[in-house]
mmCIF file of C-alpha atoms in Angstrom:
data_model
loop_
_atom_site.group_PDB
_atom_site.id
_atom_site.type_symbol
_atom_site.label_atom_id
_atom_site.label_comp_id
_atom_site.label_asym_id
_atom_site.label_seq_id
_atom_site.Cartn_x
_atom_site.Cartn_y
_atom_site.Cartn_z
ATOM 1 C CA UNK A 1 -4.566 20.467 -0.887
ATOM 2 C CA UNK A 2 -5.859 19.084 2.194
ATOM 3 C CA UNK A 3 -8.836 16.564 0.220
ATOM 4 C CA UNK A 4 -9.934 14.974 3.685
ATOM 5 C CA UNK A 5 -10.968 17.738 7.017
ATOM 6 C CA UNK A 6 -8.794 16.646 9.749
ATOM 7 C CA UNK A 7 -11.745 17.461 11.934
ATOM 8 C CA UNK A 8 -13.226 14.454 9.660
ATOM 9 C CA UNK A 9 -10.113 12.153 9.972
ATOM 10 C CA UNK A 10 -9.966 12.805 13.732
ATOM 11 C CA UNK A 11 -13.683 11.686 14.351
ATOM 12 C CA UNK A 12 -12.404 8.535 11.814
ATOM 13 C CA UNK A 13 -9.533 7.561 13.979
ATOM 14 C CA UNK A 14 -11.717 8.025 17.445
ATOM 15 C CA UNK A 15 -14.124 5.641 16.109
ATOM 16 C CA UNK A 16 -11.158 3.226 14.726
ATOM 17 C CA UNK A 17 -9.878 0.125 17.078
ATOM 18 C CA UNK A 18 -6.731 1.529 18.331
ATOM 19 C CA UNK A 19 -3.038 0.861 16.913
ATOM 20 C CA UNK A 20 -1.568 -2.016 18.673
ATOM 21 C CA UNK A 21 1.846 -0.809 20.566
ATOM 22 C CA UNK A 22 4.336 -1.633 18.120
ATOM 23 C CA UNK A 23 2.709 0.332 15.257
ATOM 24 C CA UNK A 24 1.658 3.088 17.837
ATOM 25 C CA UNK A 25 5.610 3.135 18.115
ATOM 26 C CA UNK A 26 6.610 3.363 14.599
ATOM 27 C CA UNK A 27 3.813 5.987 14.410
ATOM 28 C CA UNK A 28 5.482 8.216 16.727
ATOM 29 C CA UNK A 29 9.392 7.209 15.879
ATOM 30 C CA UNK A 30 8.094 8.213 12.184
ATOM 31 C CA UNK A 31 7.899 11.309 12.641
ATOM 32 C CA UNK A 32 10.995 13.019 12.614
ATOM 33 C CA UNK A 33 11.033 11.176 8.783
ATOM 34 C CA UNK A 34 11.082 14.203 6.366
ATOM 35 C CA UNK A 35 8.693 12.129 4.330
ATOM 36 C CA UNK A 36 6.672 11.517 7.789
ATOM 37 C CA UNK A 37 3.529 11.395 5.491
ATOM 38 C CA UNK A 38 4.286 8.714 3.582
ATOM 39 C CA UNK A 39 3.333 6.563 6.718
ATOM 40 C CA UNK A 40 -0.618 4.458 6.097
ATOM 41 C CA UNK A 41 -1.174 5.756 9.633
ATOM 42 C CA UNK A 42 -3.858 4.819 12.002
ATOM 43 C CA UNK A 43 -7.326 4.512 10.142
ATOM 44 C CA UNK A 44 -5.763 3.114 6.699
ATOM 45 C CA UNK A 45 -3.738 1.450 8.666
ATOM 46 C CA UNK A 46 -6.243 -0.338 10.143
ATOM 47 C CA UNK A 47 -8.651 -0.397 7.116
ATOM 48 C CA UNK A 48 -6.010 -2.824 5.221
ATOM 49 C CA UNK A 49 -5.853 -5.104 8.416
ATOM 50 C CA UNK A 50 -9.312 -5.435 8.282
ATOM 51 C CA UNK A 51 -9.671 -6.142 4.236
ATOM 52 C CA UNK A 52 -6.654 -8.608 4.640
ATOM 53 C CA UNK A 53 -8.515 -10.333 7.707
ATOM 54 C CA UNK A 54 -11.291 -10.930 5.435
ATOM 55 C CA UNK A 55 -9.601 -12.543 2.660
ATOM 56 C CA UNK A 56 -7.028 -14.499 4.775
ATOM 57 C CA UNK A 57 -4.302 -14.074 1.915
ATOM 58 C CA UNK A 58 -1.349 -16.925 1.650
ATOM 59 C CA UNK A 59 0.662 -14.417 -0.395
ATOM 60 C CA UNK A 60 0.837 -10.673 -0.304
ATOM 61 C CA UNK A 61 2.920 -8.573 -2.658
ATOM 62 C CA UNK A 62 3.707 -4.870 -1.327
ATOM 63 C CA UNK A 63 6.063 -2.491 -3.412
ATOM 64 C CA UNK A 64 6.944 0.486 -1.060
ATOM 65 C CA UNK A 65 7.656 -0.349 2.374
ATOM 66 C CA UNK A 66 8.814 2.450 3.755
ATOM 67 C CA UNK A 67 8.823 1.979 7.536
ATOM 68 C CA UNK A 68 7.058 -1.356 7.797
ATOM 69 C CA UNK A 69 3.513 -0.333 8.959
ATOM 70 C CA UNK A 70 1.628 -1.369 6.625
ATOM 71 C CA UNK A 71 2.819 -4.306 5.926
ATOM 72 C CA UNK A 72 2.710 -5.076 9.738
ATOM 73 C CA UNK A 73 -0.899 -4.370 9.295
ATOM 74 C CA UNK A 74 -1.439 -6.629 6.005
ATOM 75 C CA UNK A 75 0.252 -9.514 7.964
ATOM 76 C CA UNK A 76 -2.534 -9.791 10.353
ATOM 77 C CA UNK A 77 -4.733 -10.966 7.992
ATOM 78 C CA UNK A 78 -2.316 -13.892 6.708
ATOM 79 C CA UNK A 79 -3.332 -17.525 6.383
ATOM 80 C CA UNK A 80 -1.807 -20.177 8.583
ATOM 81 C CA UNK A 81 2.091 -20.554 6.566
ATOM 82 C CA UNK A 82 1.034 -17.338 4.537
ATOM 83 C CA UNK A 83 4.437 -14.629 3.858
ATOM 84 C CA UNK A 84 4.108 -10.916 2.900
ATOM 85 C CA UNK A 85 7.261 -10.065 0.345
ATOM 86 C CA UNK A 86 7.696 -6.785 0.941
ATOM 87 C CA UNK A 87 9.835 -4.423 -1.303
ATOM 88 C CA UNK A 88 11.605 -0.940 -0.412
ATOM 89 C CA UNK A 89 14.382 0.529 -3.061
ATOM 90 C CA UNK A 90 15.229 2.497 -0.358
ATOM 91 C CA UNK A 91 18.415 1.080 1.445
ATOM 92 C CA UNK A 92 18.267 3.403 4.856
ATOM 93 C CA UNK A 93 14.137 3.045 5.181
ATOM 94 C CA UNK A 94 14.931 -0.846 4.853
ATOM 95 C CA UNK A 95 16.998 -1.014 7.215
ATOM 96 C CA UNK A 96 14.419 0.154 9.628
ATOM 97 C CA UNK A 97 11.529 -1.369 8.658
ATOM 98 C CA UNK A 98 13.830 -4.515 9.070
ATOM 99 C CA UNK A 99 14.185 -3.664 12.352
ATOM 100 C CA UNK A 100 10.165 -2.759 13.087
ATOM 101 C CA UNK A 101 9.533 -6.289 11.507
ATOM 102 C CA UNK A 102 11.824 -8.213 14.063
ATOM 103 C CA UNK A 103 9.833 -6.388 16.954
ATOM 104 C CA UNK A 104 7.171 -8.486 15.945
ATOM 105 C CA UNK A 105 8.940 -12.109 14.798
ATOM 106 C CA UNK A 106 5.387 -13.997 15.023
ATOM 107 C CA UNK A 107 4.548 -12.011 11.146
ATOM 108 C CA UNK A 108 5.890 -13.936 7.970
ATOM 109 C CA UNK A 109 7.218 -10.892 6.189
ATOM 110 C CA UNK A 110 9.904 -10.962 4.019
ATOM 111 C CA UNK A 111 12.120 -7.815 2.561
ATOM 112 C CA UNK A 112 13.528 -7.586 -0.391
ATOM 113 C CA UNK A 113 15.752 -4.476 -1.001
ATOM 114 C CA UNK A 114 15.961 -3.177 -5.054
ATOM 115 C CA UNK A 115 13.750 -2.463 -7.452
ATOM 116 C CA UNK A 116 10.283 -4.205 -8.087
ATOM 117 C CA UNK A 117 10.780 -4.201 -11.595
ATOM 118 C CA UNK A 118 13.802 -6.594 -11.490
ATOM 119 C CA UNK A 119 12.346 -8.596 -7.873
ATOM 120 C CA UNK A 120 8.880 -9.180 -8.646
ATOM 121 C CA UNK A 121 9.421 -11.767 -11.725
ATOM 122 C CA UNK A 122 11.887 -13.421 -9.819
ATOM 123 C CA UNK A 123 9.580 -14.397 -6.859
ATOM 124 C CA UNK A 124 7.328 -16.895 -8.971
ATOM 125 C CA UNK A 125 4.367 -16.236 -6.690
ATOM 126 C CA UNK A 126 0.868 -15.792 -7.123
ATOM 127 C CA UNK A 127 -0.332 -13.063 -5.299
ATOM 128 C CA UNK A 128 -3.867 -13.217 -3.220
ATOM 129 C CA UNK A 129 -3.195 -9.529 -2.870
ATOM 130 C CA UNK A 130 -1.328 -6.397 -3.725
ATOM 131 C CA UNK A 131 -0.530 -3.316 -2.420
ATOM 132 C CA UNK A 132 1.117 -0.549 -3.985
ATOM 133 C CA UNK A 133 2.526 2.543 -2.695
ATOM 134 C CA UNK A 134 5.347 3.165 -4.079
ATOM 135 C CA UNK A 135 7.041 5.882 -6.556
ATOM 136 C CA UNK A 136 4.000 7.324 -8.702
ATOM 137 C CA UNK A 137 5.540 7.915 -11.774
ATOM 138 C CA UNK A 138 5.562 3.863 -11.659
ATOM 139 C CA UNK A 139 2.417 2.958 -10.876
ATOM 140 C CA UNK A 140 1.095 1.394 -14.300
ATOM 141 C CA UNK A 141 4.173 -0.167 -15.233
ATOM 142 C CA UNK A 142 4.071 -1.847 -11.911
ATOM 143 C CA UNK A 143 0.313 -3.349 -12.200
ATOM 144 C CA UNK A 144 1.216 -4.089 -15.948
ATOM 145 C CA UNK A 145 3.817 -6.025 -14.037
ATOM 146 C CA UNK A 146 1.868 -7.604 -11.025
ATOM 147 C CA UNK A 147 -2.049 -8.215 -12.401
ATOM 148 C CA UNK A 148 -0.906 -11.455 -14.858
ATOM 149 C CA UNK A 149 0.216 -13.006 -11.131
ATOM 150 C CA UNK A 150 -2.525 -12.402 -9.162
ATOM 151 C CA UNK A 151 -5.208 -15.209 -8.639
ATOM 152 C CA UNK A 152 -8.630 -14.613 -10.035
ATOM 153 C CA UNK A 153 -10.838 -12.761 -7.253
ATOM 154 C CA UNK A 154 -7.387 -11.449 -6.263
ATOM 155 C CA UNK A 155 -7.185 -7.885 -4.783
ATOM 156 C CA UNK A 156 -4.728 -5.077 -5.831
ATOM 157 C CA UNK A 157 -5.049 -1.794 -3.790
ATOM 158 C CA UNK A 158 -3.224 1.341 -5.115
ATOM 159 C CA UNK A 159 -2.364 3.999 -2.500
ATOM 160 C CA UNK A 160 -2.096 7.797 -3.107
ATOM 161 C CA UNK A 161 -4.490 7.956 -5.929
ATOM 162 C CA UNK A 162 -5.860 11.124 -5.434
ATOM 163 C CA UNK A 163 -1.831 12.893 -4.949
ATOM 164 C CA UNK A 164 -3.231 15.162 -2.344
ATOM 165 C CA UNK A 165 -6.059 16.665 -4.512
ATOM 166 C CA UNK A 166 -3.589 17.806 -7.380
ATOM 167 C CA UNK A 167 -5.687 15.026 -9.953
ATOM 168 C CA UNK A 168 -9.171 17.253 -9.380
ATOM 169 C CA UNK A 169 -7.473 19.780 -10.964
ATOM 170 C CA UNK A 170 -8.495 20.867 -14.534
ATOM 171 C CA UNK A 171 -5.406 20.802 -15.589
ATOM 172 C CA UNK A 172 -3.895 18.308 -14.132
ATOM 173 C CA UNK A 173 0.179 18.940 -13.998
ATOM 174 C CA UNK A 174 3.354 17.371 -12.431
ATOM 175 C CA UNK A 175 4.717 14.464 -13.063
ATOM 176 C CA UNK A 176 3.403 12.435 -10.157
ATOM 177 C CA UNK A 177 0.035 13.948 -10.330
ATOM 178 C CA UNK A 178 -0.099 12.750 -14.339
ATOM 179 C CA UNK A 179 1.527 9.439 -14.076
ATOM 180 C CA UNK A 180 -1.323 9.160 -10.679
ATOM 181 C CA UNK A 181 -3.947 9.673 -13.457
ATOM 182 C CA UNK A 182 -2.602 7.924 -16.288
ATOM 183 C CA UNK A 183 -2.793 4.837 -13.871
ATOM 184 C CA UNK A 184 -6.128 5.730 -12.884
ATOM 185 C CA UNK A 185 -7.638 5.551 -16.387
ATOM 186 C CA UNK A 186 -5.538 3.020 -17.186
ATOM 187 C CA UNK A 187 -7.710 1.120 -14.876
ATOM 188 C CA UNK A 188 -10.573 2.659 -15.379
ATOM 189 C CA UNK A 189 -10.273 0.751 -18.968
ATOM 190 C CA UNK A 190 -9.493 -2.351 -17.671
ATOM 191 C CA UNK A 191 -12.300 -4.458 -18.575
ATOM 192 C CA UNK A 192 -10.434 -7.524 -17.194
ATOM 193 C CA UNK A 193 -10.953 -6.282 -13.251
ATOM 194 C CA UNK A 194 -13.696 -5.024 -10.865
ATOM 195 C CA UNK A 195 -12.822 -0.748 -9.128
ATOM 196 C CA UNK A 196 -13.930 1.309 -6.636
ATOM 197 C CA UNK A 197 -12.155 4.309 -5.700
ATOM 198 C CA UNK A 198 -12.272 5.682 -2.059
ATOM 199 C CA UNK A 199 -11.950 8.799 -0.609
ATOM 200 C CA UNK A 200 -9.642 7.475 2.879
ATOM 201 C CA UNK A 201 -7.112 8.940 3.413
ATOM 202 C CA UNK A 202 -5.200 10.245 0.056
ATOM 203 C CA UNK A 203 -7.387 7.887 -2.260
ATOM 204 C CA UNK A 204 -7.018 3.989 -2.264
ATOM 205 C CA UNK A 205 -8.031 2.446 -5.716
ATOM 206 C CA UNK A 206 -9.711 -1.329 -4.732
ATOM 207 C CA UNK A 207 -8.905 -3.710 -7.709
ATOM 208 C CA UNK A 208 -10.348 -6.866 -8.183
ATOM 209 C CA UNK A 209 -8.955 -9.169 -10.894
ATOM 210 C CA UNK A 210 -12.453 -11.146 -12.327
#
């Protein structure tokens, strides 16, 4: 299901500062990806820049990093001696955003290949903020994992929350689009953080810790 009219999206990116040239690059290099659409793109892109800007992190946490971009984008918003740790399970897409990251040597972003189950608790890091866009059927055991190390006022942002419509479904089926809306109850519940869910892109679930 196509949630947002591309009409819609196009009028968001036209009114959207522009991609700088090296994500304009991985933009266009992405997609001959079969899983091209797994890229943030242009206006989230750009939407995470501008939340990290505004809370000048000193640590970020990403699980799913894919080609790099937005974790290129997060790093803008770093604090003076702040790192990103980035994590990708994927050995091949790794490899490349490795090489997207050296294009731009000024960002503090580290990669960690393996799983985020087994990386996370070794970093011994508390996180300003979180982003998470990684396999769905994970998504609550990873902010199980990640929410007792972020700070207080700390920020996690789940991507993909609305799986391409398939949770405004009556009956919701799949695995992804369940373990997508498992998570998003799960959440929901949490009386120990602050929610919003918004409608950019294919959902993005704001979550501040109190």
């Amino acid at each position: 299901m196509n949630i947002i009219d591309p009409v819609a999206q196009a009028y968001s990116a036209q009114f959207s500062s522009e991609e700088d040239a090296l994500l304009h690059d991985i933009q266009v290099l992405t997609q001959t990806h079969p899983q091209a659409n797994m890229l943030s793109g242009h206006v989230q892109g750009k939407f995470l820049e501008i939340i990290s800007c505004l809370l000048q992190p000193k640590r970020i946490l990403e699980i799913g990093t894919f080609m790099g971009y937005s974790a290129i984008c997060l790093a803008k918003g770093l604090a003076e001696g702040g790192q990103l740790h980035t994590i990708e399970i994927r050995e091949e897409d790794a490899n490349k955003a490795s090489e997207n990251f050296r294009a731009d040597p000024a960002r503090k972003i580290i990669l960690h290949v393996g799983n985020a189950l087994d990386i996370v608790p070794k970093l011994r890091e508390t996180w300003d903020l979180v982003f998470i866009d990684a396999d769905k059927a994970g998504y609550l055991e990873y902010y199980s994992l990640v929410l007792p190390f972020v700070r207080s006022g700390g920020l996690i942002i789940a991507d993909n929350v609305l799986f391409h419509g398939e949770v405004l479904a009556k009956e919701i089926r799949g695995k992804n689009a369940m373990a997508i809306q498992a998570f998003n109850e799960a959440v929901r519940k949490d009386e120990s953080v602050d929610k919003v869910l918004l409608t950019v892109r294919d959902g993005l679930l704001l979550i501040r810790k109190k």
